[in-house]
Amino acid sequence: MSLRARLLAVGGVVACVLGVIAWYVASRPRGGVAPVAIETSSVPAPIAQQLDDIVGNFRRIIVLTENDDSLDEALRGRVLTVGRMLFEQNMVRVNALSGTLASELSGSAFPQTEAFLDRLENN
């Protein structure tokens, strides 16, 4: 399986996980509590920064491996090694973010999850 295919597969899995989280938050009864509006400026910096780092790494991987067929064998090996390192960093970041959001969903308020979904929808 090529690096691009793996990246697309991971991106699909992340999108599915985000979809499930969005569905869970949207379908959960509010219990008569008025919805809380979250402004873009109130997005917690860690969530916004984590998302920016994840997306930035995926973009770096795409740019890095875009024309890897035209590279000589030694350089291609180094490019793929760096791409794999970025991919592993992203897996750690995605897992940390997923853990944070999943642990929050067990409570009664979801400020980080709502901030995450707002950030995802608006950027």
XYZ file of N, CA and C in Angstrom:
369
model
N 0.854 -1.167 0.000
C 0.000 0.000 0.000
C 0.904 1.235 0.000
N 0.657 2.149 -0.913
C 1.501 3.334 -1.024
C 1.214 4.317 0.104
N 2.116 5.257 0.273
C 1.985 6.255 1.328
C 0.735 7.103 1.114
N 0.467 7.444 -0.130
C -0.730 8.249 -0.410
C -2.001 7.493 -0.076
N -2.023 6.211 -0.407
C -3.207 5.408 -0.101
C -3.409 5.324 1.408
N -2.313 5.175 2.146
C -2.421 5.132 3.601
C -2.912 6.461 4.152
N -2.395 7.556 3.589
C -2.840 8.880 4.052
C -4.326 9.085 3.787
N -4.765 8.661 2.612
C -6.187 8.791 2.295
C -7.022 7.914 3.219
N -6.527 6.727 3.532
C -7.253 5.845 4.442
C -7.344 6.457 5.837
N -6.241 7.000 6.328
C -6.251 7.626 7.651
C -7.155 8.851 7.646
N -7.087 9.637 6.590
C -7.974 10.800 6.486
C -9.435 10.393 6.511
N -9.755 9.283 5.838
C -11.125 8.778 5.849
C -11.552 8.322 7.221
N -10.657 7.650 7.927
C -10.966 7.197 9.280
C -11.185 8.390 10.202
N -10.315 9.403 10.096
C -10.464 10.605 10.923
C -11.797 11.285 10.617
N -12.152 11.364 9.329
C -13.422 11.987 8.958
C -14.602 11.204 9.531
N -14.513 9.866 9.509
C -15.584 9.043 10.082
C -15.699 9.262 11.580
N -14.565 9.308 12.279
C -14.585 9.530 13.725
C -15.197 10.891 14.025
N -14.815 11.886 13.263
C -15.377 13.224 13.474
C -16.875 13.247 13.192
N -17.299 12.492 12.176
C -18.718 12.406 11.871
C -19.501 11.765 13.000
N -18.945 10.700 13.585
C -19.605 10.038 14.714
C -19.695 10.980 15.907
N -18.630 11.715 16.173
C -18.647 12.671 17.286
C -19.703 13.750 17.037
N -19.757 14.252 15.813
C -20.745 15.280 15.480
C -22.161 14.740 15.630
N -22.388 13.516 15.152
C -23.702 12.901 15.278
C -24.067 12.721 16.751
N -23.122 12.262 17.550
C -23.382 12.030 18.975
C -23.761 13.334 19.674
N -23.009 14.385 19.394
C -23.282 15.671 20.037
C -24.629 16.223 19.570
N -24.921 16.088 18.285
C -26.167 16.626 17.752
C -27.387 15.837 18.224
N -27.235 14.522 18.410
C -28.386 13.706 18.771
C -28.604 13.604 20.276
N -27.668 14.067 21.057
C -27.792 13.964 22.514
C -28.818 14.986 23.007
N -29.772 14.548 23.818
C -30.787 15.482 24.304
C -30.160 16.548 25.205
N -30.653 17.751 25.059
C -30.123 18.879 25.809
C -30.754 19.004 27.189
N -31.851 18.349 27.436
C -32.488 18.409 28.753
C -33.102 19.766 29.063
N -33.578 20.473 28.058
C -34.225 21.756 28.283
C -33.258 22.911 28.454
N -31.984 22.668 28.334
C -31.001 23.731 28.480
C -30.847 24.431 27.138
N -30.846 25.740 27.169
C -30.686 26.504 25.939
C -29.291 26.268 25.365
N -29.189 26.145 24.031
C -27.882 25.930 23.433
C -26.953 27.110 23.705
N -25.717 26.803 23.907
C -24.713 27.821 24.180
C -24.015 28.171 22.876
N -23.979 29.454 22.547
C -23.297 29.893 21.348
C -21.806 30.027 21.645
N -21.003 29.456 20.770
C -19.553 29.550 20.931
C -19.023 30.402 19.792
N -18.372 31.474 20.153
C -17.814 32.360 19.153
C -16.460 31.832 18.716
N -16.043 32.199 17.499
C -14.758 31.759 16.980
C -13.619 32.228 17.870
N -13.756 33.412 18.459
C -12.691 33.941 19.305
C -12.568 33.170 20.616
N -13.637 32.436 21.002
C -13.585 31.690 22.249
C -13.099 30.260 22.068
N -12.659 29.897 20.855
C -12.140 28.552 20.613
C -10.896 28.373 21.463
N -10.865 27.321 22.277
C -9.672 27.105 23.092
C -8.439 26.950 22.214
N -7.404 27.642 22.578
C -6.184 27.633 21.767
C -5.621 26.234 21.553
N -5.637 25.351 22.552
C -5.068 24.028 22.314
C -5.781 23.264 21.203
N -7.106 23.324 21.144
C -7.851 22.610 20.105
C -7.524 23.205 18.747
N -7.564 24.524 18.647
C -7.264 25.182 17.377
C -5.834 24.881 16.936
N -4.898 24.939 17.854
C -3.499 24.670 17.523
C -3.299 23.216 17.125
N -3.960 22.298 17.824
C -3.844 20.888 17.474
C -4.371 20.630 16.072
N -5.515 21.215 15.745
C -6.065 21.041 14.401
C -5.146 21.630 13.338
N -4.614 22.814 13.605
C -3.704 23.443 12.651
C -2.446 22.599 12.442
N -1.923 22.020 13.518
C -0.736 21.171 13.415
C -1.026 19.908 12.611
N -2.174 19.293 12.845
C -2.543 18.070 12.117
C -2.698 18.363 10.630
N -3.445 19.398 10.307
C -3.658 19.750 8.900
C -2.337 20.157 8.247
N -1.516 20.908 8.968
C -0.216 21.321 8.430
C 0.677 20.138 8.105
N 0.685 19.132 8.974
C 1.491 17.943 8.702
C 0.965 17.175 7.493
N -0.347 17.046 7.364
C -0.893 16.378 6.181
C -0.519 17.136 4.913
N -0.551 18.445 4.966
C -0.154 19.240 3.793
C 1.322 19.062 3.479
N 2.161 19.012 4.515
C 3.597 18.785 4.293
C 3.839 17.434 3.636
N 3.123 16.424 4.078
C 3.291 15.091 3.508
C 2.880 15.089 2.040
N 1.779 15.736 1.723
C 1.313 15.780 0.339
C 2.325 16.485 -0.543
N 2.821 17.630 -0.102
C 3.812 18.375 -0.891
C 5.105 17.577 -1.017
N 5.508 16.940 0.061
C 6.752 16.185 0.081
C 6.713 15.004 -0.881
N 5.599 14.319 -0.941
C 5.508 13.106 -1.769
C 4.848 13.340 -3.121
N 4.587 14.578 -3.461
C 3.858 14.877 -4.694
C 4.566 14.347 -5.943
N 5.836 14.583 -6.077
C 6.574 14.147 -7.263
C 7.692 13.184 -6.896
N 7.425 12.270 -5.983
C 8.482 11.378 -5.526
C 8.926 10.390 -6.599
N 8.130 10.178 -7.645
C 8.525 9.273 -8.725
C 9.684 9.827 -9.548
N 9.830 11.153 -9.568
C 10.881 11.768 -10.371
C 12.214 11.858 -9.625
N 12.255 11.458 -8.363
C 13.474 11.549 -7.561
C 14.331 10.301 -7.741
N 15.648 10.474 -7.538
C 16.503 9.288 -7.579
C 16.228 8.434 -6.337
N 16.694 7.199 -6.371
C 16.347 6.218 -5.342
C 16.759 6.650 -3.931
N 17.966 7.204 -3.781
C 18.451 7.605 -2.447
C 17.610 8.752 -1.881
N 17.352 9.747 -2.711
C 16.552 10.885 -2.253
C 15.112 10.466 -1.982
N 14.562 9.579 -2.794
C 13.202 9.089 -2.592
C 13.088 8.379 -1.235
N 14.102 7.616 -0.884
C 14.102 6.937 0.410
C 14.071 7.914 1.567
N 14.848 8.993 1.443
C 14.857 10.013 2.503
C 13.529 10.745 2.577
N 12.960 11.047 1.411
C 11.663 11.733 1.372
C 10.589 10.861 2.022
N 10.591 9.575 1.704
C 9.605 8.677 2.295
C 9.812 8.521 3.794
N 11.067 8.535 4.248
C 11.342 8.446 5.683
C 10.784 9.666 6.414
N 11.002 10.836 5.858
C 10.467 12.064 6.468
C 8.940 12.040 6.427
N 8.375 11.574 5.321
C 6.920 11.473 5.213
C 6.344 10.535 6.270
N 7.022 9.427 6.501
C 6.562 8.482 7.531
C 6.679 9.083 8.923
N 7.734 9.846 9.152
C 7.892 10.504 10.460
C 6.765 11.504 10.700
N 6.455 12.304 9.667
C 5.353 13.263 9.789
C 4.029 12.539 10.008
N 3.853 11.413 9.307
C 2.640 10.627 9.454
C 2.510 10.102 10.888
N 3.592 9.586 11.443
C 3.562 9.075 12.819
C 3.287 10.201 13.814
N 3.872 11.377 13.586
C 3.574 12.528 14.450
C 2.086 12.852 14.398
N 1.527 12.791 13.204
C 0.103 13.078 13.061
C -0.752 12.035 13.759
N -0.352 10.786 13.708
C -1.120 9.743 14.389
C -1.138 10.002 15.895
N -0.007 10.417 16.451
C 0.057 10.733 17.876
C -0.863 11.922 18.179
N -0.817 12.945 17.323
C -1.660 14.128 17.540
C -3.145 13.805 17.418
N -3.502 13.014 16.403
C -4.909 12.641 16.211
C -5.397 11.800 17.381
N -4.571 10.876 17.845
C -4.961 10.046 18.989
C -5.136 10.881 20.254
N -4.246 11.842 20.471
C -4.374 12.717 21.646
C -5.648 13.552 21.556
N -5.915 14.113 20.393
C -7.122 14.912 20.203
C -8.373 14.055 20.363
N -8.361 12.861 19.797
C -9.508 11.955 19.927
C -9.742 11.584 21.387
N -8.673 11.325 22.113
C -8.809 10.994 23.531
C -9.396 12.140 24.327
N -8.936 13.343 24.037
C -9.456 14.524 24.731
C -10.945 14.694 24.468
N -11.331 14.588 23.204
C -12.743 14.786 22.852
C -13.605 13.640 23.366
N -13.112 12.421 23.292
C -13.893 11.279 23.768
C -14.099 11.340 25.276
N -13.080 11.736 26.014
C -13.234 11.818 27.464
C -14.210 12.927 27.859
N -14.246 13.974 27.057
C -15.173 15.066 27.358
C -16.629 14.649 27.115
N -16.846 13.750 26.151
C -18.217 13.354 25.816
C -18.892 12.552 26.922
N -18.121 12.069 27.874
C -18.726 11.342 28.980
C -19.326 12.289 30.021
N -19.045 13.568 29.903
C -19.583 14.554 30.848
C -20.890 15.140 30.357
N -21.284 16.230 30.987
C -22.557 16.860 30.626
C -22.372 18.103 29.763
N -21.173 18.628 29.687
C -20.901 19.808 28.855
C -19.777 19.456 27.889
N -19.822 20.026 26.707
C -18.860 19.694 25.661
C -18.197 20.927 25.056
N -17.598 21.804 25.819
C -17.044 23.027 25.223
C -15.920 22.743 24.230
N -15.045 21.792 24.527
C -13.943 21.510 23.602
C -14.451 20.822 22.344
N -15.402 19.913 22.487
C -15.954 19.225 21.320
C -16.706 20.211 20.428
N -17.479 21.087 21.036
C -18.192 22.089 20.251
C -17.219 23.054 19.578
N -16.165 23.426 20.285
C -15.151 24.298 19.695
C -14.456 23.585 18.541
N -14.184 22.299 18.717
C -13.563 21.495 17.666
C -14.450 21.458 16.425
N -15.736 21.164 16.616
C -16.655 21.081 15.481
C -16.840 22.439 14.804
N -16.921 23.512 15.588
C -17.007 24.850 15.002
C -15.764 25.167 14.177
N -14.618 24.845 14.716
C -13.354 25.090 14.006
C -13.302 24.277 12.715
N -13.759 23.038 12.790
C -13.762 22.153 11.636
C -14.710 22.666 10.547
N -15.873 23.150 10.953
C -16.853 23.641 9.995
C -16.456 24.984 9.379
N -15.761 25.824 10.132
C -15.470 27.177 9.670
C -14.116 27.339 8.996
N -13.277 26.326 9.044
C -11.948 26.465 8.416
C -11.781 25.441 7.346
